[in-house]
PDB file of N, CA and C in Angstrom:
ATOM      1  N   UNK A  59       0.836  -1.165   0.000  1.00  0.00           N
ATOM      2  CA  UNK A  59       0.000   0.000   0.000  1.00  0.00           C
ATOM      3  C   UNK A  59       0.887   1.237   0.000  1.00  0.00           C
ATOM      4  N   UNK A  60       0.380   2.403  -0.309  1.00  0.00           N
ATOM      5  CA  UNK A  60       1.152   3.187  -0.647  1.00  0.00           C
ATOM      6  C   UNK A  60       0.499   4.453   0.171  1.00  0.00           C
ATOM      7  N   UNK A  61       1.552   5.198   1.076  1.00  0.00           N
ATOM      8  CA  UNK A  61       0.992   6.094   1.963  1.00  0.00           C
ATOM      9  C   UNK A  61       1.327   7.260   1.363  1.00  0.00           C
ATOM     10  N   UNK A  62       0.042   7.892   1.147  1.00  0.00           N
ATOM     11  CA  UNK A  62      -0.464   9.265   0.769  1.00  0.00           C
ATOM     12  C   UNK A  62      -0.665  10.567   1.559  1.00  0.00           C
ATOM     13  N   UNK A  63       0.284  11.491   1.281  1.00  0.00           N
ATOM     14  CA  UNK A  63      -0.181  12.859   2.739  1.00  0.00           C
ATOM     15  C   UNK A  63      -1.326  12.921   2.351  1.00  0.00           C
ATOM     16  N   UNK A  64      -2.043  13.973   3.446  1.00  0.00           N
ATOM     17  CA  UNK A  64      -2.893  14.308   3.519  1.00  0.00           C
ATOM     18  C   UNK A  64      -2.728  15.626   2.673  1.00  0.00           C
ATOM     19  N   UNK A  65      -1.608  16.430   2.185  1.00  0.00           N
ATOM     20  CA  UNK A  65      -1.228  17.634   1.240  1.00  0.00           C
ATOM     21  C   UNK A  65      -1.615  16.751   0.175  1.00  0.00           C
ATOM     22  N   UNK A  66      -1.110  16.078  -0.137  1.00  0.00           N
ATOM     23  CA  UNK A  66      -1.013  15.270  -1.410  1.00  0.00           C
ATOM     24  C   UNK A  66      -2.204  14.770  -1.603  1.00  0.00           C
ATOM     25  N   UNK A  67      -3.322  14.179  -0.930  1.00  0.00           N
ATOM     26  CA  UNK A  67      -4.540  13.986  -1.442  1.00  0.00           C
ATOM     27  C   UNK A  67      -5.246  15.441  -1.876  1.00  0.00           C
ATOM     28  N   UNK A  68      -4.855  16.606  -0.872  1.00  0.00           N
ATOM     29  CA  UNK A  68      -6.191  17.376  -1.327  1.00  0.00           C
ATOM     30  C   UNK A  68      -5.312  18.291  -2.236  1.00  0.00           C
ATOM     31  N   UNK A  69      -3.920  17.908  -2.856  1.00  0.00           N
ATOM     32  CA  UNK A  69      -3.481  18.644  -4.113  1.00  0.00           C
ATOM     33  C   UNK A  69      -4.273  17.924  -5.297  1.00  0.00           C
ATOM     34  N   UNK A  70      -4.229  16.838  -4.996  1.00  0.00           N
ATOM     35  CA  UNK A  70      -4.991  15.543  -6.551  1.00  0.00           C
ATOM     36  C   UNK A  70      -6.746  16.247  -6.485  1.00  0.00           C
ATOM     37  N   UNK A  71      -7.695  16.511  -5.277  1.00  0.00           N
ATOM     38  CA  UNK A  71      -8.955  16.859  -5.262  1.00  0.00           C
ATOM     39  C   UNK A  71      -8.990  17.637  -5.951  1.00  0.00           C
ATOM     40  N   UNK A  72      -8.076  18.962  -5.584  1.00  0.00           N
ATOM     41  CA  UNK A  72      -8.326  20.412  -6.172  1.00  0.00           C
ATOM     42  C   UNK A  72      -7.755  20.464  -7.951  1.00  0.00           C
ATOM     43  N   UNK A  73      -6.690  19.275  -8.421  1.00  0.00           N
ATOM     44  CA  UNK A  73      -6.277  19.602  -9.444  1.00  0.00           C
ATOM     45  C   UNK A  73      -7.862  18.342 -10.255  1.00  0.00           C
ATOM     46  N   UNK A  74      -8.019  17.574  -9.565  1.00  0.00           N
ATOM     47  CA  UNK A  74      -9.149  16.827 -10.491  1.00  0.00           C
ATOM     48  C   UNK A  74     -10.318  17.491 -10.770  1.00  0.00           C
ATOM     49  N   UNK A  75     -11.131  18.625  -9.494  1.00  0.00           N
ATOM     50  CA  UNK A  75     -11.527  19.403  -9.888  1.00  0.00           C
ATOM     51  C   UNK A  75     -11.644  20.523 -10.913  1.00  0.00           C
ATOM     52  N   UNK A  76     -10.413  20.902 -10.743  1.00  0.00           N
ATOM     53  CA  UNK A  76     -10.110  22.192 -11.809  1.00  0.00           C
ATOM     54  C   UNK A  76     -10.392  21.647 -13.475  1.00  0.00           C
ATOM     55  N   UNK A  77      -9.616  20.408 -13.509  1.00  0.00           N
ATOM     56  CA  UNK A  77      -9.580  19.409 -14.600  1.00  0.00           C
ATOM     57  C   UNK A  77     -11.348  19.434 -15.181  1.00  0.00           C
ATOM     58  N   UNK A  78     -11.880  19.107 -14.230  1.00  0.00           N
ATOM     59  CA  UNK A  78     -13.932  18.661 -14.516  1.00  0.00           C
ATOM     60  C   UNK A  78     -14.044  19.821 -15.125  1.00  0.00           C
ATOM     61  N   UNK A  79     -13.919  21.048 -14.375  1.00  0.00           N
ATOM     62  CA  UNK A  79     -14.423  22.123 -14.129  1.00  0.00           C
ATOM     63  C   UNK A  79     -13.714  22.778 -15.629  1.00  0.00           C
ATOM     64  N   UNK A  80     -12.837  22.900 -16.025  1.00  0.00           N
ATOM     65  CA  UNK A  80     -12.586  23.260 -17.852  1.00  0.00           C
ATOM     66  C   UNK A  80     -12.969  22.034 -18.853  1.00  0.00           C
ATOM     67  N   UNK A  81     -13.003  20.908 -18.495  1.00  0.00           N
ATOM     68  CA  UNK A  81     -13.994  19.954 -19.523  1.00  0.00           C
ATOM     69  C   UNK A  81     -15.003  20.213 -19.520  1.00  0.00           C
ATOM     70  N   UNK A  82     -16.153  20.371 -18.705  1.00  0.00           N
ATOM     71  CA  UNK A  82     -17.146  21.580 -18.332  1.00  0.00           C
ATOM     72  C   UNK A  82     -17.602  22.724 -19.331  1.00  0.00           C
ATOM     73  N   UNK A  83     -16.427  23.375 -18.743  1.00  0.00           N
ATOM     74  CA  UNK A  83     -16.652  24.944 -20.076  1.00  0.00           C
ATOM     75  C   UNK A  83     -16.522  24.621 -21.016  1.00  0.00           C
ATOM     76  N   UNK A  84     -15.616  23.746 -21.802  1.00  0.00           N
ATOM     77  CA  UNK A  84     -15.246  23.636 -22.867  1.00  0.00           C
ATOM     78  C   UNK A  84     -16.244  23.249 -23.834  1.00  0.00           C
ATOM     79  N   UNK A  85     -17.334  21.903 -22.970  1.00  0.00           N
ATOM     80  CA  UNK A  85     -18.359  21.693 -23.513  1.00  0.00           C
ATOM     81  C   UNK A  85     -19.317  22.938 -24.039  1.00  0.00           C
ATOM     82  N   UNK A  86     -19.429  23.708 -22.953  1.00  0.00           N
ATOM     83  CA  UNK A  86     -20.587  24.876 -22.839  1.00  0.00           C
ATOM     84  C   UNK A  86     -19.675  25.364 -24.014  1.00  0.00           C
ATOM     85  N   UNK A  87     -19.352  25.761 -24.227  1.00  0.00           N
ATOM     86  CA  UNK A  87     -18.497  27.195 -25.426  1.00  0.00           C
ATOM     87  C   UNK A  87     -18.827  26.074 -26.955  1.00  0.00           C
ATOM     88  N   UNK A  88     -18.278  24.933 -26.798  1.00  0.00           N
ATOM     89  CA  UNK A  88     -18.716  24.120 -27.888  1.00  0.00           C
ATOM     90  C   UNK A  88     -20.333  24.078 -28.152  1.00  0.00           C
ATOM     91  N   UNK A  89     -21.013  23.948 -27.048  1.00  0.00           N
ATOM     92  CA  UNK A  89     -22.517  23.612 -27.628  1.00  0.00           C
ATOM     93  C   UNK A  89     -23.202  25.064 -28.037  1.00  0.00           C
ATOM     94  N   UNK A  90     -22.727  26.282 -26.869  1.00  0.00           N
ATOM     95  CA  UNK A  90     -23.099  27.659 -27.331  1.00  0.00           C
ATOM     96  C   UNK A  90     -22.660  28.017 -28.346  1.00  0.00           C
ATOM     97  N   UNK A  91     -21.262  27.343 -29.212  1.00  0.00           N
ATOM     98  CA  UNK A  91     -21.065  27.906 -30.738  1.00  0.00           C
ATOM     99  C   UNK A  91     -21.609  27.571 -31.765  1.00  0.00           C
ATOM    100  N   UNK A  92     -22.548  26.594 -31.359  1.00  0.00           N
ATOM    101  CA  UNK A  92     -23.478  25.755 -32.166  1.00  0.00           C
ATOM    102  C   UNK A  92     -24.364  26.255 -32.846  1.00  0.00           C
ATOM    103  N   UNK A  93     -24.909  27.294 -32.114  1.00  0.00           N
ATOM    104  CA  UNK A  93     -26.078  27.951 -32.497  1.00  0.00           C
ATOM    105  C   UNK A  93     -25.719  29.443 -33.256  1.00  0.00           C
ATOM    106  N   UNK A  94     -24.536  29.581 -33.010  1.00  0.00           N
ATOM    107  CA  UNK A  94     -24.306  30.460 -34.069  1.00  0.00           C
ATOM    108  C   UNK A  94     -23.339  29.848 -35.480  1.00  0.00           C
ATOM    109  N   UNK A  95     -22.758  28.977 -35.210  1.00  0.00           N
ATOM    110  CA  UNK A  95     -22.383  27.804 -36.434  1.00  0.00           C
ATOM    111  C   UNK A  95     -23.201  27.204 -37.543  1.00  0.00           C
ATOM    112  N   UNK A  96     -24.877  26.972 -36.809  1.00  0.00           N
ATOM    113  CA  UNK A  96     -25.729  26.168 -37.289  1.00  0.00           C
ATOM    114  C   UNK A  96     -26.982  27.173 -37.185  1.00  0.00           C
ATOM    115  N   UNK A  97     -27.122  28.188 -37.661  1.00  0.00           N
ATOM    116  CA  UNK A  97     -28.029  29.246 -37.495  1.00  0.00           C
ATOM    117  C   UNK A  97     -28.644  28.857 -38.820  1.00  0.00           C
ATOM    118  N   UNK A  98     -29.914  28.937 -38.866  1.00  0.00           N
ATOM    119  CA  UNK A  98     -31.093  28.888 -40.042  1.00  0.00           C
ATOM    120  C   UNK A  98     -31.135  29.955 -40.906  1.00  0.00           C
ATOM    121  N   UNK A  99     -31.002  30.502 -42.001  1.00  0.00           N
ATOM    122  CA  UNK A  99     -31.299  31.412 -42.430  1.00  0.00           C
ATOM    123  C   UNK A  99     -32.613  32.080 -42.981  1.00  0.00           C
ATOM    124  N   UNK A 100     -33.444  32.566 -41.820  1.00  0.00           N
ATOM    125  CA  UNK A 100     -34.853  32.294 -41.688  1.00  0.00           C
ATOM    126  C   UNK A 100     -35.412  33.932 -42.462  1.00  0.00           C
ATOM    127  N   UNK A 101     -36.488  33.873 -43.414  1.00  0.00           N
ATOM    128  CA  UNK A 101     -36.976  35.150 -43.362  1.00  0.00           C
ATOM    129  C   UNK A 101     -37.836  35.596 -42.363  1.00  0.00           C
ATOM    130  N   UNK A 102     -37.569  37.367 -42.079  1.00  0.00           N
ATOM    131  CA  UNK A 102     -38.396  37.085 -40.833  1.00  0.00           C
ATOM    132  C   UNK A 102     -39.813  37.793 -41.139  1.00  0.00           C
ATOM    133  N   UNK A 103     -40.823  36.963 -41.060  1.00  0.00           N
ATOM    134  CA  UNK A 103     -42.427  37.064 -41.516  1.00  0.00           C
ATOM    135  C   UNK A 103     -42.698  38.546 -40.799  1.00  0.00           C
ATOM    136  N   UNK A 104     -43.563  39.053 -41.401  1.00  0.00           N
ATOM    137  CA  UNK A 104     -44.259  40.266 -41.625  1.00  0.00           C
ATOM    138  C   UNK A 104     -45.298  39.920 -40.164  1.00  0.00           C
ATOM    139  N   UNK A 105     -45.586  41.166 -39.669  1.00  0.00           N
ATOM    140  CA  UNK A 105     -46.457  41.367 -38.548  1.00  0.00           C
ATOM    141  C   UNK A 105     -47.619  41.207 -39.389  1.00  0.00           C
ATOM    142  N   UNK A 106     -48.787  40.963 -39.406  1.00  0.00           N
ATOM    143  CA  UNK A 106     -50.006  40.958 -39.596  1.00  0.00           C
ATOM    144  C   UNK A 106     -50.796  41.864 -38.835  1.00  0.00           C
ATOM    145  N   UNK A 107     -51.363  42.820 -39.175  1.00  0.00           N
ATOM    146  CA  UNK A 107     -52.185  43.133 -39.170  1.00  0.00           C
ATOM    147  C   UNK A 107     -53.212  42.612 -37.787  1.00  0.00           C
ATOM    148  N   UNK A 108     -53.162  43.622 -36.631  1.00  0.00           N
ATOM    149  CA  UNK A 108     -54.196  42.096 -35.283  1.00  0.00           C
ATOM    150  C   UNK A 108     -55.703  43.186 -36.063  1.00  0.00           C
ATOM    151  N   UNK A 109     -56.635  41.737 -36.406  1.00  0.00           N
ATOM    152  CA  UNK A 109     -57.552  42.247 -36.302  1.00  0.00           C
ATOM    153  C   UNK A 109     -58.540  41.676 -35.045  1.00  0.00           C
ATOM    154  N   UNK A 110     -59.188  42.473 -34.086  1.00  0.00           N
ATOM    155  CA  UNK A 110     -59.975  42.103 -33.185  1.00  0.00           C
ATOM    156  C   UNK A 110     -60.953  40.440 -33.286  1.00  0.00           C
ATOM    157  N   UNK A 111     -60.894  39.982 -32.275  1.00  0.00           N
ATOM    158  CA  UNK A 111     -61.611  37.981 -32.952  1.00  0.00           C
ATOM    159  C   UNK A 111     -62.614  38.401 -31.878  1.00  0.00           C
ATOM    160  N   UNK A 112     -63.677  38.190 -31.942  1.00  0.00           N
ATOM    161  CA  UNK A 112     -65.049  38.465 -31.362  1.00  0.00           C
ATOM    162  C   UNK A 112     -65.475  37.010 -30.519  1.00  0.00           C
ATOM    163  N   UNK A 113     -65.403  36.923 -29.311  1.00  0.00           N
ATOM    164  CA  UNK A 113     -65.579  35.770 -28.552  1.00  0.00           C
ATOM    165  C   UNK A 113     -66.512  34.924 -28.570  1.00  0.00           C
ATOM    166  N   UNK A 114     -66.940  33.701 -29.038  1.00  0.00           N
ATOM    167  CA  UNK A 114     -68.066  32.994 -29.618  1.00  0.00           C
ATOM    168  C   UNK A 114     -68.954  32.679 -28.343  1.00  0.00           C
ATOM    169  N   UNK A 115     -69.817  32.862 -28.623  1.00  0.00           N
ATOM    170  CA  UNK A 115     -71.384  32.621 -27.135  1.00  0.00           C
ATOM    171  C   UNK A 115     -71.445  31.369 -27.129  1.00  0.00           C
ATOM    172  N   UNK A 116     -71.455  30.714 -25.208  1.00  0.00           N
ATOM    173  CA  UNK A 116     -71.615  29.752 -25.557  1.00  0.00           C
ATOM    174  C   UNK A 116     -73.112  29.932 -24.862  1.00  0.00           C
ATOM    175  N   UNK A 117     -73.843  28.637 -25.442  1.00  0.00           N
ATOM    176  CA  UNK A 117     -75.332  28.507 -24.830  1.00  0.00           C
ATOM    177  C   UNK A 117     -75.491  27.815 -23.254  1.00  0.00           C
ATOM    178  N   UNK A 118     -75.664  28.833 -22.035  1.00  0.00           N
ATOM    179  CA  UNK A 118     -75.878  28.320 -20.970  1.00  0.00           C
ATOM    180  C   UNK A 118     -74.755  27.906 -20.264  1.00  0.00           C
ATOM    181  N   UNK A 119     -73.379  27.909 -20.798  1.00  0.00           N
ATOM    182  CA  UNK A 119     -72.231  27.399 -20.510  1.00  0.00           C
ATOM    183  C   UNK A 119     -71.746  28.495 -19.731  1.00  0.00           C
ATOM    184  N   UNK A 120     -71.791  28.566 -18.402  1.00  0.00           N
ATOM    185  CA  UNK A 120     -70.869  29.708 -17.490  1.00  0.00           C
ATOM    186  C   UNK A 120     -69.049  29.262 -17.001  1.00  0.00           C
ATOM    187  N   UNK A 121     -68.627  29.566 -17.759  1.00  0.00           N
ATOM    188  CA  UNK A 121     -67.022  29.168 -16.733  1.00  0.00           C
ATOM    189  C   UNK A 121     -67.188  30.080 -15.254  1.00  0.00           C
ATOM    190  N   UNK A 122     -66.806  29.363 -14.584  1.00  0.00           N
ATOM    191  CA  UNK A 122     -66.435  30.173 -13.020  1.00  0.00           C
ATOM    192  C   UNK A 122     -64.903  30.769 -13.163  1.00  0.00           C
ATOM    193  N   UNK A 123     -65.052  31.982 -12.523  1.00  0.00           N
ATOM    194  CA  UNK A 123     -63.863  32.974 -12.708  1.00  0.00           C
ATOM    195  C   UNK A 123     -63.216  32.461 -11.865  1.00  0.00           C
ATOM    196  N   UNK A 124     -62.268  31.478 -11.553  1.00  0.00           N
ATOM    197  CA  UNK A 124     -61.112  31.440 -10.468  1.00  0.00           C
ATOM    198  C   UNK A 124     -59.961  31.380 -10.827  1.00  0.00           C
ATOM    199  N   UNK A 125     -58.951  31.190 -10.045  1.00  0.00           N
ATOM    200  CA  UNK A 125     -57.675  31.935 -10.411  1.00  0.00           C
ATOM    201  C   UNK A 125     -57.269  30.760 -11.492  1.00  0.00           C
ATOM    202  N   UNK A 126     -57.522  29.871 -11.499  1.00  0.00           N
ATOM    203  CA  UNK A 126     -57.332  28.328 -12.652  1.00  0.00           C
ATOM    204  C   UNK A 126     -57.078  28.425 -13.370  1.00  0.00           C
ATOM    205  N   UNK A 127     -58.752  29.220 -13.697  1.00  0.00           N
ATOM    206  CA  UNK A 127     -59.363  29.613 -15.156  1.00  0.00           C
ATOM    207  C   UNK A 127     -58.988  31.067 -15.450  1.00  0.00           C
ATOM    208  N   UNK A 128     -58.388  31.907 -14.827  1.00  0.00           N
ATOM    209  CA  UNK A 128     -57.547  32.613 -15.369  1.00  0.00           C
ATOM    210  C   UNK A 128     -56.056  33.108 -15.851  1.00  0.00           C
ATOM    211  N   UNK A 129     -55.504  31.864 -15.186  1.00  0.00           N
ATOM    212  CA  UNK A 129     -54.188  31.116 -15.789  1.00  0.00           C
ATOM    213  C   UNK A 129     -54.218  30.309 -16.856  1.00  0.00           C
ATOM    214  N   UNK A 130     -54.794  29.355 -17.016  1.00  0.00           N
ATOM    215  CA  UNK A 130     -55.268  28.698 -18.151  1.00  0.00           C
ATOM    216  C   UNK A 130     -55.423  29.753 -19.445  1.00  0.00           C
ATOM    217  N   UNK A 131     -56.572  30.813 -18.864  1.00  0.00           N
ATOM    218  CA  UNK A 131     -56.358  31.665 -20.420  1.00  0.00           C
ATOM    219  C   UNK A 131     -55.167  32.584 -20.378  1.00  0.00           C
ATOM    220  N   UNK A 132     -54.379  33.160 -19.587  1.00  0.00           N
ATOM    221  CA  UNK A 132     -53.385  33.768 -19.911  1.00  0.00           C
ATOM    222  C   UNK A 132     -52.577  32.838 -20.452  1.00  0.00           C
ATOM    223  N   UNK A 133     -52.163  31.638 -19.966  1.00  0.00           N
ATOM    224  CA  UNK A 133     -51.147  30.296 -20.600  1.00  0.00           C
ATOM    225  C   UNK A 133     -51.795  30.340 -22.044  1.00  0.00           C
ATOM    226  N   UNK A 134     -52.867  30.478 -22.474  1.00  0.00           N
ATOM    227  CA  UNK A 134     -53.488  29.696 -24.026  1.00  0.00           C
ATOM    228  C   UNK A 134     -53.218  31.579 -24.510  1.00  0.00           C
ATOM    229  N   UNK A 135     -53.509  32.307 -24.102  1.00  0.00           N
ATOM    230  CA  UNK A 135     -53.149  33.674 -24.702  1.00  0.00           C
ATOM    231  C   UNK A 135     -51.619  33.882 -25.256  1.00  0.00           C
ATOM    232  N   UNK A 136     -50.944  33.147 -24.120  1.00  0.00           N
ATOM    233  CA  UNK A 136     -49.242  33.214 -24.487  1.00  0.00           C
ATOM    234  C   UNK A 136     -49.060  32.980 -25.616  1.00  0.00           C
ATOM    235  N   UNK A 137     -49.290  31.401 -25.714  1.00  0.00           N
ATOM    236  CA  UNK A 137     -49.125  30.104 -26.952  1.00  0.00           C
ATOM    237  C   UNK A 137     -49.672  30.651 -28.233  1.00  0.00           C
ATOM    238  N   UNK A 138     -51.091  31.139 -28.094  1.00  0.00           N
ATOM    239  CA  UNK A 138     -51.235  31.947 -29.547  1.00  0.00           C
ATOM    240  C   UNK A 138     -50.684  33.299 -30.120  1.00  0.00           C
ATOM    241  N   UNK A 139     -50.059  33.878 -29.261  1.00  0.00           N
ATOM    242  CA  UNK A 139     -49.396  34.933 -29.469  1.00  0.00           C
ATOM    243  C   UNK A 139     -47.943  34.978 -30.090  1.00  0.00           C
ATOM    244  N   UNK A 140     -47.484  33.718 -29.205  1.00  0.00           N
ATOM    245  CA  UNK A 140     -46.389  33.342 -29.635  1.00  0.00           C
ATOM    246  C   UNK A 140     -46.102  33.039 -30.665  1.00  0.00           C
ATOM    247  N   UNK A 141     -46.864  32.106 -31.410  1.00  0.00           N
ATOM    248  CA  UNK A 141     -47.062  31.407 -32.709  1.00  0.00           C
ATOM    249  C   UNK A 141     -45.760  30.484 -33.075  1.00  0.00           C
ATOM    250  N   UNK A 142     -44.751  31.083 -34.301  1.00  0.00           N
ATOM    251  CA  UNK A 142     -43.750  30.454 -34.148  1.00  0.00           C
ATOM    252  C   UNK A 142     -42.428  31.378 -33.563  1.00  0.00           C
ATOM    253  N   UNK A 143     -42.795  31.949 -33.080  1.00  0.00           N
ATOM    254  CA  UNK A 143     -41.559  33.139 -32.632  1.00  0.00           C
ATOM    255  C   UNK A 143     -41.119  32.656 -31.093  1.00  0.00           C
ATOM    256  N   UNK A 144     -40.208  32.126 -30.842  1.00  0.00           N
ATOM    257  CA  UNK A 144     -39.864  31.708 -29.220  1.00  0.00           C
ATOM    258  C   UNK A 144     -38.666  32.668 -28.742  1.00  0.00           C
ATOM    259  N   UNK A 145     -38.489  33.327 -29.687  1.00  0.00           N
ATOM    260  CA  UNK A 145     -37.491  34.057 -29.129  1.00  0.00           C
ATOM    261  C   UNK A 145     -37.792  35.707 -28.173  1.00  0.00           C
ATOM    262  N   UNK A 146     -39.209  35.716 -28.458  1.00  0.00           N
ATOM    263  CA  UNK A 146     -39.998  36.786 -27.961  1.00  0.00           C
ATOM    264  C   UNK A 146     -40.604  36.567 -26.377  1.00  0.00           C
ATOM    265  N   UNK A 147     -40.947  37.543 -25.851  1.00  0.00           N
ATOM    266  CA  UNK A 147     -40.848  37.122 -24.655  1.00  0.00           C
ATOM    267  C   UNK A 147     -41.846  38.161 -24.522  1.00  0.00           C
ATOM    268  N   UNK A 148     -42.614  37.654 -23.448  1.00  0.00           N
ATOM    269  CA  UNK A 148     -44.348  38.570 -23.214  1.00  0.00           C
ATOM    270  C   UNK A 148     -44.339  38.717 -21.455  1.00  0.00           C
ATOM    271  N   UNK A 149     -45.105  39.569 -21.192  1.00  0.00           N
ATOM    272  CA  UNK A 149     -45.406  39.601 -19.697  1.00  0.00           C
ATOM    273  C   UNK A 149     -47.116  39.742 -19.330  1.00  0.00           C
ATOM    274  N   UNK A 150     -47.823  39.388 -18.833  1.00  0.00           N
ATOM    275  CA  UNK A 150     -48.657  39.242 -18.507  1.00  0.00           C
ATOM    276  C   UNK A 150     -49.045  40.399 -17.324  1.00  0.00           C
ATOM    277  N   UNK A 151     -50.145  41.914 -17.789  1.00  0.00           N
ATOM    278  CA  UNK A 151     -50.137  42.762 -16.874  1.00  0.00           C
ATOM    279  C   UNK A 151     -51.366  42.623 -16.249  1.00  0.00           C
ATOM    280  N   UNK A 152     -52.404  42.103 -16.542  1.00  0.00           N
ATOM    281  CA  UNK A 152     -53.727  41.952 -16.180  1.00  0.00           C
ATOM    282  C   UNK A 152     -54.620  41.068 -17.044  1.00  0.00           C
ATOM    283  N   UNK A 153     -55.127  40.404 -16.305  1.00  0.00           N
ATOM    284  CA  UNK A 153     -56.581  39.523 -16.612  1.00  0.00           C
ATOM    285  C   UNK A 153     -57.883  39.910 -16.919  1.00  0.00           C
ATOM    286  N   UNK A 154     -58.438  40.367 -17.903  1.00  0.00           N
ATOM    287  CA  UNK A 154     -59.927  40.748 -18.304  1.00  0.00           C
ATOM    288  C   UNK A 154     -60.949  39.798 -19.246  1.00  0.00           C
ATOM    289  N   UNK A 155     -62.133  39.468 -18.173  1.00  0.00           N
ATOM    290  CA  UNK A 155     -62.907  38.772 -18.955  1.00  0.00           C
ATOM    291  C   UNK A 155     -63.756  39.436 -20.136  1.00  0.00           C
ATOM    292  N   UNK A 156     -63.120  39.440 -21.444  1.00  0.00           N
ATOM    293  CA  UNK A 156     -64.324  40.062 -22.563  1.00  0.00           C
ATOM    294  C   UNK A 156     -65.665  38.867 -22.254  1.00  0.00           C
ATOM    295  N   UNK A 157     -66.733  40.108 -23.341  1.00  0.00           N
ATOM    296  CA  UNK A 157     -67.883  39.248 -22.549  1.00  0.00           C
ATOM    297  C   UNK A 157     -68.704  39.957 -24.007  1.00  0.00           C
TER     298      UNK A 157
END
């Protein structure tokens, strides 16, 4: 068996660490150059025009206003807004039931 200081073990910890710790970055800088390496050359679509969408009646059907059901439509408000654009980013300032 072979006797090891106690300097000498926690020189091998800190250098095996350091070692992880730039294989690590190296990855990150490789996968983050990726996306500018492998970029799409996308046209970027025209705003349209919002024209107002008129909320369809339902017959006898009441949703109850709770906080659920007003997450639910801000979440489904996001998603259509979003469309295919993910690089856009929205904030949510208030909840109003049209009627």
């Amino acid at each position: 068996m072979t006797d090891i200081s106690l300097l000498r073990g926690i020189n091998i910890s800190i250098t095996s660490i350091v070692i992880v710790f730039l294989v690590l970055l190296g990855l990150q800088l490789i996968l983050t150059s990726f996306k500018y390496i492998f970029k799409e050359e996308k046209e970027i679509p025209t705003r349209k025009e919002s024209v107002p969408v008129q909320p369809v009646q339902m017959k006898n059907d009441v949703l109850e206003e709770d906080e659920e059901t007003k997450t639910v439509a801000a979440l489904m408000a996001l998603v259509l807004a979003n469309e295919d654009q993910q690089d856009k980013h929205y904030q949510v300032t208030s909840i109003k039931r049209v009627k």
